[in-house]
Amino acid sequence: MTGGDGWGHIPDEGQRILWQGVPDRAMTRADLSGSTMIMGSGFALFVLVWMGGAAQAGGEFWMFGLFHLFAGLSLAFGKPITRAWTWSRTFDTLTDQRAFIAVAPMFGVRSLKSYPITETTVLDYDGNTPGTIHFAKPLARRRKSNDPGAIGFKYIHNSAKVYRLLRDIQQGKMDTDPRKDQLQKGKTT
């Protein structure tokens, strides 16, 4: 991909946009498994049974279970849904010198983070499709964060191509002369 709308002013002079993409938003089977999913589903099922019994007794006491039902469903499905929602507002860009990750949440502050790609950048590629490529670690981690701390392009469809581009940048195989495209087309400035 080439420079899309909204990114033209972000790269430094002379940088070229090599790739742009978004994470895959689909929930996987792994997202819907695990102890949290089982506990949350079990809790929600128990609350539904309790609410049914309380409703048969009459009155509005059964509505007390609505809060607990929401808590159980949130425990079971909250993390994968939140992740898919966040990734639907995440945009990745790779230039011939840096990687950008932009997040535009519906509520809150938009963020754009830039990570230089050099020969010392450690790349970690999982080899999957969609795949994840990590290229940075945060300077400081929050104590209560469950995030393992790796930063990169997550669940992207053409991960092998992006990994190859990152390796080429690392090894200095990427021509950073902005006139290259013009020279190849027979144009000079």
Short mmCIF file of C-alpha atoms in Angstrom, two decimals:
data_model
loop_
_atom_site.label_atom_id
_atom_site.label_comp_id
_atom_site.label_asym_id
_atom_site.label_seq_id
_atom_site.Cartn_x
_atom_site.Cartn_y
_atom_site.Cartn_z
CA MET A 1 0.00 0.00 0.00
CA THR A 2 1.06 3.53 -0.46
CA GLY A 3 0.44 6.55 1.69
CA GLY A 4 -3.23 6.78 2.49
CA ASP A 5 -5.35 9.69 3.58
CA GLY A 6 -4.40 11.06 6.96
CA TRP A 7 -0.84 9.71 6.95
CA GLY A 8 0.79 12.11 4.50
CA HIS A 9 2.03 14.52 7.17
CA ILE A 10 3.19 11.90 9.68
CA PRO A 11 6.37 10.43 8.14
CA ASP A 12 9.49 12.57 8.17
CA GLU A 13 10.79 14.11 4.98
CA GLY A 14 12.22 11.37 2.80
CA GLN A 15 10.39 8.49 4.46
CA ARG A 16 8.21 6.29 2.31
CA ILE A 17 5.18 4.35 3.47
CA LEU A 18 5.78 0.71 2.59
CA TRP A 19 2.73 -0.92 4.14
CA GLN A 20 -0.48 -0.06 5.98
CA GLY A 21 -2.92 -2.45 7.58
CA VAL A 22 -5.29 -3.23 10.40
CA PRO A 23 -5.44 -6.17 12.81
CA ASP A 24 -7.87 -8.98 12.09
CA ARG A 25 -10.95 -8.27 14.21
CA ALA A 26 -12.39 -11.78 14.26
CA MET A 27 -12.58 -13.65 17.52
CA THR A 28 -10.74 -16.96 17.46
CA ARG A 29 -11.48 -20.23 19.17
CA ALA A 30 -8.68 -19.49 21.64
CA ASP A 31 -10.44 -16.26 22.63
CA LEU A 32 -13.51 -18.22 23.66
CA SER A 33 -11.76 -20.81 25.78
CA GLY A 34 -9.93 -20.84 29.05
CA SER A 35 -10.77 -20.73 32.72
CA THR A 36 -12.16 -17.18 32.66
CA MET A 37 -14.64 -18.11 29.93
CA ILE A 38 -15.74 -21.24 31.80
CA MET A 39 -16.10 -19.44 35.14
CA GLY A 40 -17.97 -16.51 33.61
CA SER A 41 -20.35 -18.77 31.67
CA GLY A 42 -21.00 -20.93 34.73
CA PHE A 43 -21.66 -17.88 36.88
CA ALA A 44 -24.04 -16.40 34.27
CA LEU A 45 -25.90 -19.72 33.96
CA PHE A 46 -26.28 -19.97 37.75
CA VAL A 47 -27.60 -16.39 37.87
CA LEU A 48 -30.13 -17.15 35.10
CA VAL A 49 -31.44 -20.15 37.05
CA TRP A 50 -31.60 -18.07 40.24
CA MET A 51 -33.40 -15.24 38.42
CA GLY A 52 -35.95 -17.74 37.06
CA GLY A 53 -36.66 -19.02 40.57
CA ALA A 54 -36.87 -15.51 41.99
CA ALA A 55 -39.26 -14.43 39.21
CA GLN A 56 -41.60 -17.34 40.00
CA ALA A 57 -41.78 -16.16 43.61
CA GLY A 58 -43.25 -12.87 42.38
CA GLY A 59 -42.15 -9.29 42.84
CA GLU A 60 -39.14 -7.53 41.43
CA PHE A 61 -36.48 -9.31 43.48
CA TRP A 62 -35.34 -11.19 40.36
CA MET A 63 -33.97 -7.92 38.93
CA PHE A 64 -31.23 -8.05 41.57
CA GLY A 65 -29.70 -10.80 39.42
CA LEU A 66 -29.32 -8.56 36.36
CA PHE A 67 -26.14 -6.99 37.75
CA HIS A 68 -24.69 -10.43 38.45
CA LEU A 69 -25.74 -11.70 35.03
CA PHE A 70 -23.90 -8.80 33.40
CA ALA A 71 -20.83 -9.51 35.57
CA GLY A 72 -20.79 -13.17 34.50
CA LEU A 73 -21.19 -12.36 30.81
CA SER A 74 -18.53 -9.67 31.09
CA LEU A 75 -16.15 -12.15 32.71
CA ALA A 76 -16.81 -14.72 29.98
CA PHE A 77 -16.86 -12.54 26.88
CA GLY A 78 -15.56 -9.11 27.91
CA LYS A 79 -11.88 -9.51 27.05
CA PRO A 80 -12.27 -10.86 23.48
CA ILE A 81 -15.03 -8.38 22.64
CA THR A 82 -13.04 -5.46 24.06
CA ARG A 83 -9.95 -6.56 22.16
CA ALA A 84 -11.86 -6.90 18.87
CA TRP A 85 -13.43 -3.47 19.44
CA THR A 86 -10.04 -1.86 20.15
CA TRP A 87 -8.42 -3.54 17.14
CA SER A 88 -11.20 -2.25 14.91
CA ARG A 89 -9.86 1.21 15.74
CA THR A 90 -6.15 0.37 15.39
CA PHE A 91 -4.17 1.27 12.27
CA ASP A 92 -0.63 0.06 11.55
CA THR A 93 1.85 1.72 9.18
CA LEU A 94 5.40 0.80 8.22
CA THR A 95 7.76 3.28 6.60
CA ASP A 96 11.29 2.62 5.45
CA GLN A 97 12.57 3.81 8.86
CA ARG A 98 9.80 3.52 11.47
CA ALA A 99 6.69 1.62 12.47
CA PHE A 100 3.57 3.49 13.56
CA ILE A 101 0.63 2.24 15.60
CA ALA A 102 -2.37 4.56 15.74
CA VAL A 103 -5.40 3.97 17.97
CA ALA A 104 -8.54 6.04 17.53
CA PRO A 105 -10.95 5.00 20.31
CA MET A 106 -14.56 6.09 20.20
CA PHE A 107 -14.11 7.70 23.61
CA GLY A 108 -10.83 8.92 25.00
CA VAL A 109 -7.61 10.27 23.62
CA ARG A 110 -6.32 9.17 20.23
CA SER A 111 -2.74 7.98 20.21
CA LEU A 112 -0.03 7.62 17.60
CA LYS A 113 3.17 5.88 18.62
CA SER A 114 6.28 5.59 16.50
CA TYR A 115 9.01 2.95 16.84
CA PRO A 116 12.32 3.21 14.95
CA ILE A 117 13.41 0.11 13.06
CA THR A 118 17.20 -0.32 13.18
CA GLU A 119 19.64 -3.19 12.86
CA THR A 120 19.44 -3.68 16.66
CA THR A 121 15.65 -3.95 16.70
CA VAL A 122 14.63 -7.38 17.95
CA LEU A 123 11.91 -8.86 15.74
CA ASP A 124 9.66 -11.62 17.03
CA TYR A 125 7.40 -13.18 14.39
CA ASP A 126 4.97 -15.99 15.25
CA GLY A 127 4.67 -17.23 11.64
CA ASN A 128 0.88 -17.49 11.76
CA THR A 129 -1.77 -16.15 9.39
CA PRO A 130 -2.98 -13.76 10.58
CA GLY A 131 0.35 -13.22 12.27
CA THR A 132 1.91 -11.05 14.93
CA ILE A 133 5.27 -9.30 14.69
CA HIS A 134 6.70 -7.71 17.84
CA PHE A 135 9.42 -5.10 17.49
CA ALA A 136 9.48 -3.14 20.77
CA LYS A 137 8.92 -3.41 24.50
CA PRO A 138 7.48 -0.69 26.73
CA LEU A 139 9.90 1.28 28.86
CA ALA A 140 7.87 0.61 32.02
CA ARG A 141 5.06 -1.81 32.72
CA ARG A 142 2.11 -1.12 34.93
CA ARG A 143 1.90 -3.43 37.93
CA LYS A 144 -1.69 -4.47 37.40
CA SER A 145 -1.45 -4.91 33.64
CA ASN A 146 -2.11 -8.35 32.17
CA ASP A 147 -0.44 -7.27 28.93
CA PRO A 148 2.81 -9.18 28.39
CA GLY A 149 4.35 -5.95 27.20
CA ALA A 150 5.32 -6.76 23.61
CA ILE A 151 4.56 -4.03 21.08
CA GLY A 152 4.03 -4.66 17.40
CA PHE A 153 1.67 -5.35 14.54
CA LYS A 154 -0.85 -7.87 15.88
CA TYR A 155 -2.97 -10.35 13.90
CA ILE A 156 -2.19 -8.89 10.47
CA HIS A 157 -3.09 -10.85 7.34
CA ASN A 158 0.04 -10.33 5.24
CA SER A 159 2.43 -10.84 8.13
CA ALA A 160 5.08 -12.72 6.10
CA LYS A 161 5.39 -9.79 3.68
CA VAL A 162 5.57 -7.25 6.53
CA TYR A 163 8.17 -9.36 8.35
CA ARG A 164 10.27 -9.47 5.16
CA LEU A 165 9.98 -5.66 4.84
CA LEU A 166 11.09 -5.25 8.47
CA ARG A 167 14.08 -7.56 7.87
CA ASP A 168 15.02 -5.60 4.74
CA ILE A 169 14.90 -2.34 6.70
CA GLN A 170 17.08 -3.89 9.42
CA GLN A 171 19.65 -5.13 6.93
CA GLY A 172 19.80 -1.81 5.09
CA LYS A 173 18.34 -3.27 1.90
CA MET A 174 15.63 -0.63 1.79
CA ASP A 175 16.51 2.30 -0.45
CA THR A 176 15.53 5.44 1.47
CA ASP A 177 16.07 7.84 -1.43
CA PRO A 178 12.65 9.42 -2.11
CA ARG A 179 13.73 10.14 -5.69
CA LYS A 180 14.05 6.42 -6.46
CA ASP A 181 10.43 6.07 -7.60
CA GLN A 182 10.72 9.17 -9.78
CA LEU A 183 14.01 8.00 -11.30
CA GLN A 184 12.54 4.59 -12.11
CA LYS A 185 9.67 6.28 -13.94
CA GLY A 186 12.12 8.43 -15.89
CA LYS A 187 11.34 11.62 -14.00
CA THR A 188 13.93 13.78 -12.30
CA THR A 189 13.58 16.77 -10.03
#
